[in-house]
Amino acid sequence: MEYLKSRALSGVNAQSLRLGYVENPLAGHELYRGMLAIPYLTRSGVVTMRFRAIPPHEGPKYRSVPGDEPRMFNTNDLCRREPFVCITEGEFDAMTAHQAGLPAVGIAGVNGWKPYFARAFKGYAAVYILCDNDDKGQGKAFGEKVAAQVTNSRIVILPEGHDVNSFVATEGPDALLDKLEVKR
C-alpha cells in the first residue's frame, strides 16, 4: 500500500482494480515474488496478470505471464456510458485516469498496441490518447501510432517530464480534467 500511495493511487482504487502483492507465489511463479500483481479484469473475470516490481528492485520492471498476448488493461471502463474514453500507455496511467473519474484503458508499452484494438473505440465522440512526455519521444510515437488507427482520436501530450500518473500526483486530478477540457 505504501508503494501505491507513493504513486497517488487510493486504497479504494487498488481494491476495485483488485491489485495484489505476490508474497507466497504458486509453484513456477517464484520470479513474481515481491511484485505487485495487476489483474486484467473483464466482465467475465480475470483474463491475465502482469507483475510490476516495487522499488528498489533488481531485474525487469514488468513481467508478463509467458506466452501471453498483448491485451488492453481495464476494459471494464469501455462499458461505461460515456461519450469519450482515454487510452494510456501503461496500467498505472490508466489506473490514475480511472481514479480521476475518466474512463480509461491502458496499453502495456509503446509496442503493446495491436491494430485490432481500434475496433473497441468505434462509436465514441472522442478518444483521448494520453501520451507520456517523460521519455525520448516514445510517448508521442505511441500517440501517433494509435491515432492513425482510431477515428475521432485526439492526442494529448502531457507536460514535459510527466506521464499521466506523475502529472496527477503533482498537479491533482482536476488538472487532468482541465487538460482534456472535461467537466465533472
Short mmCIF file of C-alpha atoms in Angstrom, two decimals, residues 1-175:
data_model
loop_
_atom_site.label_atom_id
_atom_site.label_comp_id
_atom_site.label_asym_id
_atom_site.label_seq_id
_atom_site.Cartn_x
_atom_site.Cartn_y
_atom_site.Cartn_z
CA MET A 1 0.00 0.00 0.00
CA GLU A 2 2.87 2.38 0.68
CA TYR A 3 4.10 1.97 -2.89
CA LEU A 4 0.62 2.59 -4.30
CA LYS A 5 0.23 5.68 -2.11
CA SER A 6 3.58 6.94 -3.41
CA ARG A 7 2.07 6.65 -6.90
CA ALA A 8 -1.02 8.63 -5.75
CA LEU A 9 -3.34 5.64 -6.03
CA SER A 10 -6.02 5.23 -3.37
CA GLY A 11 -6.78 2.06 -1.48
CA VAL A 12 -10.32 2.16 -2.87
CA ASN A 13 -8.97 2.28 -6.44
CA ALA A 14 -6.47 -0.52 -5.71
CA GLN A 15 -9.25 -2.64 -4.27
CA SER A 16 -11.68 -2.00 -7.13
CA LEU A 17 -8.97 -2.96 -9.64
CA ARG A 18 -8.10 -5.98 -7.44
CA LEU A 19 -4.39 -5.20 -7.23
CA GLY A 20 -2.39 -7.62 -5.15
CA TYR A 21 1.03 -8.46 -3.84
CA VAL A 22 2.86 -11.72 -4.52
CA GLU A 23 4.11 -12.82 -1.13
CA ASN A 24 3.76 -16.60 -1.44
CA PRO A 25 3.86 -17.45 -5.16
CA LEU A 26 2.45 -20.60 -6.65
CA ALA A 27 4.91 -23.22 -7.86
CA GLY A 28 6.55 -21.96 -11.04
CA HIS A 29 5.74 -18.34 -10.24
CA GLU A 30 8.66 -17.68 -7.90
CA LEU A 31 10.06 -14.96 -10.18
CA TYR A 32 6.99 -12.82 -9.32
CA ARG A 33 7.73 -12.88 -5.56
CA GLY A 34 7.65 -9.39 -4.08
CA MET A 35 5.92 -7.88 -7.11
CA LEU A 36 2.64 -6.04 -7.48
CA ALA A 37 0.05 -8.24 -9.21
CA ILE A 38 -2.04 -6.38 -11.78
CA PRO A 39 -5.03 -8.40 -12.98
CA TYR A 40 -6.54 -7.70 -16.37
CA LEU A 41 -10.23 -7.78 -15.47
CA THR A 42 -13.13 -8.15 -17.85
CA ARG A 43 -16.83 -8.57 -17.19
CA SER A 44 -16.24 -12.33 -17.20
CA GLY A 45 -13.30 -12.22 -14.78
CA VAL A 46 -9.51 -12.12 -14.84
CA VAL A 47 -8.03 -12.90 -18.27
CA THR A 48 -4.35 -12.44 -17.44
CA MET A 49 -1.93 -10.91 -14.95
CA ARG A 50 1.05 -8.61 -15.23
CA PHE A 51 3.51 -8.01 -12.47
CA ARG A 52 5.29 -4.77 -11.52
CA ALA A 53 8.49 -4.68 -9.48
CA ILE A 54 8.28 -2.49 -6.41
CA PRO A 55 11.34 -0.25 -5.94
CA PRO A 56 14.03 -0.89 -5.05
CA HIS A 57 14.16 -3.88 -7.34
CA GLU A 58 16.50 -5.97 -9.42
CA GLY A 59 15.66 -7.29 -12.86
CA PRO A 60 12.87 -6.22 -15.22
CA LYS A 61 10.38 -3.60 -14.03
CA TYR A 62 7.45 -5.53 -15.56
CA ARG A 63 6.84 -9.20 -16.17
CA SER A 64 4.04 -10.92 -18.06
CA VAL A 65 2.84 -14.49 -17.96
CA PRO A 66 4.94 -16.45 -20.51
CA GLY A 67 3.26 -16.68 -23.91
CA ASP A 68 0.63 -14.07 -23.06
CA GLU A 69 -0.56 -11.94 -25.97
CA PRO A 70 -0.90 -8.15 -25.62
CA ARG A 71 -4.24 -7.05 -24.22
CA MET A 72 -5.90 -3.83 -23.10
CA PHE A 73 -5.94 -3.15 -19.38
CA ASN A 74 -9.13 -2.00 -17.59
CA THR A 75 -11.51 -2.87 -20.43
CA ASN A 76 -14.43 -2.66 -17.99
CA ASP A 77 -14.24 1.12 -18.48
CA LEU A 78 -15.33 0.56 -22.09
CA CYS A 79 -18.72 -0.46 -20.67
CA ARG A 80 -19.28 2.94 -19.05
CA ARG A 81 -21.90 5.13 -20.71
CA GLU A 82 -19.60 7.99 -21.62
CA PRO A 83 -19.22 9.80 -24.96
CA PHE A 84 -15.43 9.59 -24.65
CA VAL A 85 -12.69 7.26 -23.46
CA CYS A 86 -8.96 7.62 -22.76
CA ILE A 87 -6.14 5.40 -23.94
CA THR A 88 -2.93 5.47 -21.91
CA GLU A 89 0.45 3.85 -22.23
CA GLY A 90 0.63 1.57 -19.23
CA GLU A 91 -1.52 0.24 -16.44
CA PHE A 92 -0.58 2.88 -13.85
CA ASP A 93 -1.60 5.73 -16.14
CA ALA A 94 -4.95 4.01 -16.82
CA MET A 95 -5.47 3.44 -13.08
CA THR A 96 -4.70 7.11 -12.41
CA ALA A 97 -7.08 8.39 -15.11
CA HIS A 98 -9.76 5.98 -13.85
CA GLN A 99 -9.30 7.28 -10.30
CA ALA A 100 -9.69 10.84 -11.63
CA GLY A 101 -13.13 9.81 -12.93
CA LEU A 102 -12.22 9.24 -16.56
CA PRO A 103 -12.99 6.05 -18.46
CA ALA A 104 -9.54 4.76 -19.39
CA VAL A 105 -7.81 1.70 -20.78
CA GLY A 106 -4.09 1.05 -20.75
CA ILE A 107 -1.78 -0.45 -23.33
CA ALA A 108 1.26 -2.25 -21.91
CA GLY A 109 4.04 -0.27 -23.54
CA VAL A 110 4.57 1.51 -26.82
CA ASN A 111 4.74 -1.76 -28.76
CA GLY A 112 1.72 -3.27 -26.99
CA TRP A 113 -0.80 -1.66 -29.34
CA LYS A 114 -2.38 -4.07 -31.84
CA PRO A 115 -4.39 -2.82 -34.85
CA TYR A 116 -7.45 -4.90 -33.90
CA PHE A 117 -7.75 -2.90 -30.64
CA ALA A 118 -9.09 0.01 -32.73
CA ARG A 119 -12.47 -1.73 -33.10
CA ALA A 120 -13.16 -1.21 -29.38
CA PHE A 121 -13.20 2.57 -29.87
CA LYS A 122 -15.75 2.85 -32.66
CA GLY A 123 -18.76 4.96 -31.74
CA TYR A 124 -17.11 7.29 -29.25
CA ALA A 125 -17.46 11.02 -29.84
CA ALA A 126 -13.84 11.42 -28.68
CA VAL A 127 -10.95 9.13 -27.88
CA TYR A 128 -8.20 10.88 -25.90
CA ILE A 129 -4.77 9.34 -26.33
CA LEU A 130 -2.85 10.46 -23.26
CA CYS A 131 0.83 10.50 -24.23
CA ASP A 132 3.78 10.32 -21.87
CA ASN A 133 6.27 13.16 -22.11
CA ASP A 134 8.85 11.68 -19.75
CA ASP A 135 10.70 9.63 -22.33
CA LYS A 136 12.72 10.10 -25.51
CA GLY A 137 9.71 10.66 -27.77
CA GLN A 138 8.18 7.20 -27.45
CA GLY A 139 5.01 8.70 -25.92
CA LYS A 140 4.39 10.88 -28.94
CA ALA A 141 5.20 7.95 -31.27
CA PHE A 142 2.69 5.82 -29.33
CA GLY A 143 0.03 8.50 -29.71
CA GLU A 144 0.62 8.89 -33.43
CA LYS A 145 0.54 5.12 -33.97
CA VAL A 146 -2.79 4.78 -32.15
CA ALA A 147 -4.31 7.93 -33.69
CA ALA A 148 -3.60 6.61 -37.18
CA GLN A 149 -5.94 3.70 -36.45
CA VAL A 150 -8.59 5.19 -34.13
CA THR A 151 -11.12 7.60 -35.60
CA ASN A 152 -12.17 10.62 -33.53
CA SER A 153 -8.91 10.43 -31.58
CA ARG A 154 -7.19 13.39 -30.03
CA ILE A 155 -3.55 13.21 -28.99
CA VAL A 156 -2.93 14.83 -25.61
CA ILE A 157 0.75 15.17 -24.76
CA LEU A 158 1.36 15.62 -21.05
CA PRO A 159 3.65 18.44 -19.87
CA GLU A 160 7.37 17.84 -20.20
CA GLY A 161 8.72 15.32 -17.71
CA HIS A 162 5.33 13.75 -16.98
CA ASP A 163 3.15 10.78 -17.69
CA VAL A 164 -0.48 10.66 -16.51
CA ASN A 165 0.45 9.29 -13.10
CA SER A 166 3.17 11.81 -12.28
CA PHE A 167 1.08 14.71 -13.66
CA VAL A 168 -1.91 13.85 -11.47
CA ALA A 169 0.36 13.13 -8.47
CA THR A 170 1.91 16.62 -8.70
CA GLU A 171 -0.95 18.72 -10.10
CA GLY A 172 -4.05 16.84 -8.95
CA PRO A 173 -6.88 15.11 -10.83
CA ASP A 174 -8.63 18.37 -11.74
CA ALA A 175 -5.55 19.40 -13.75
#
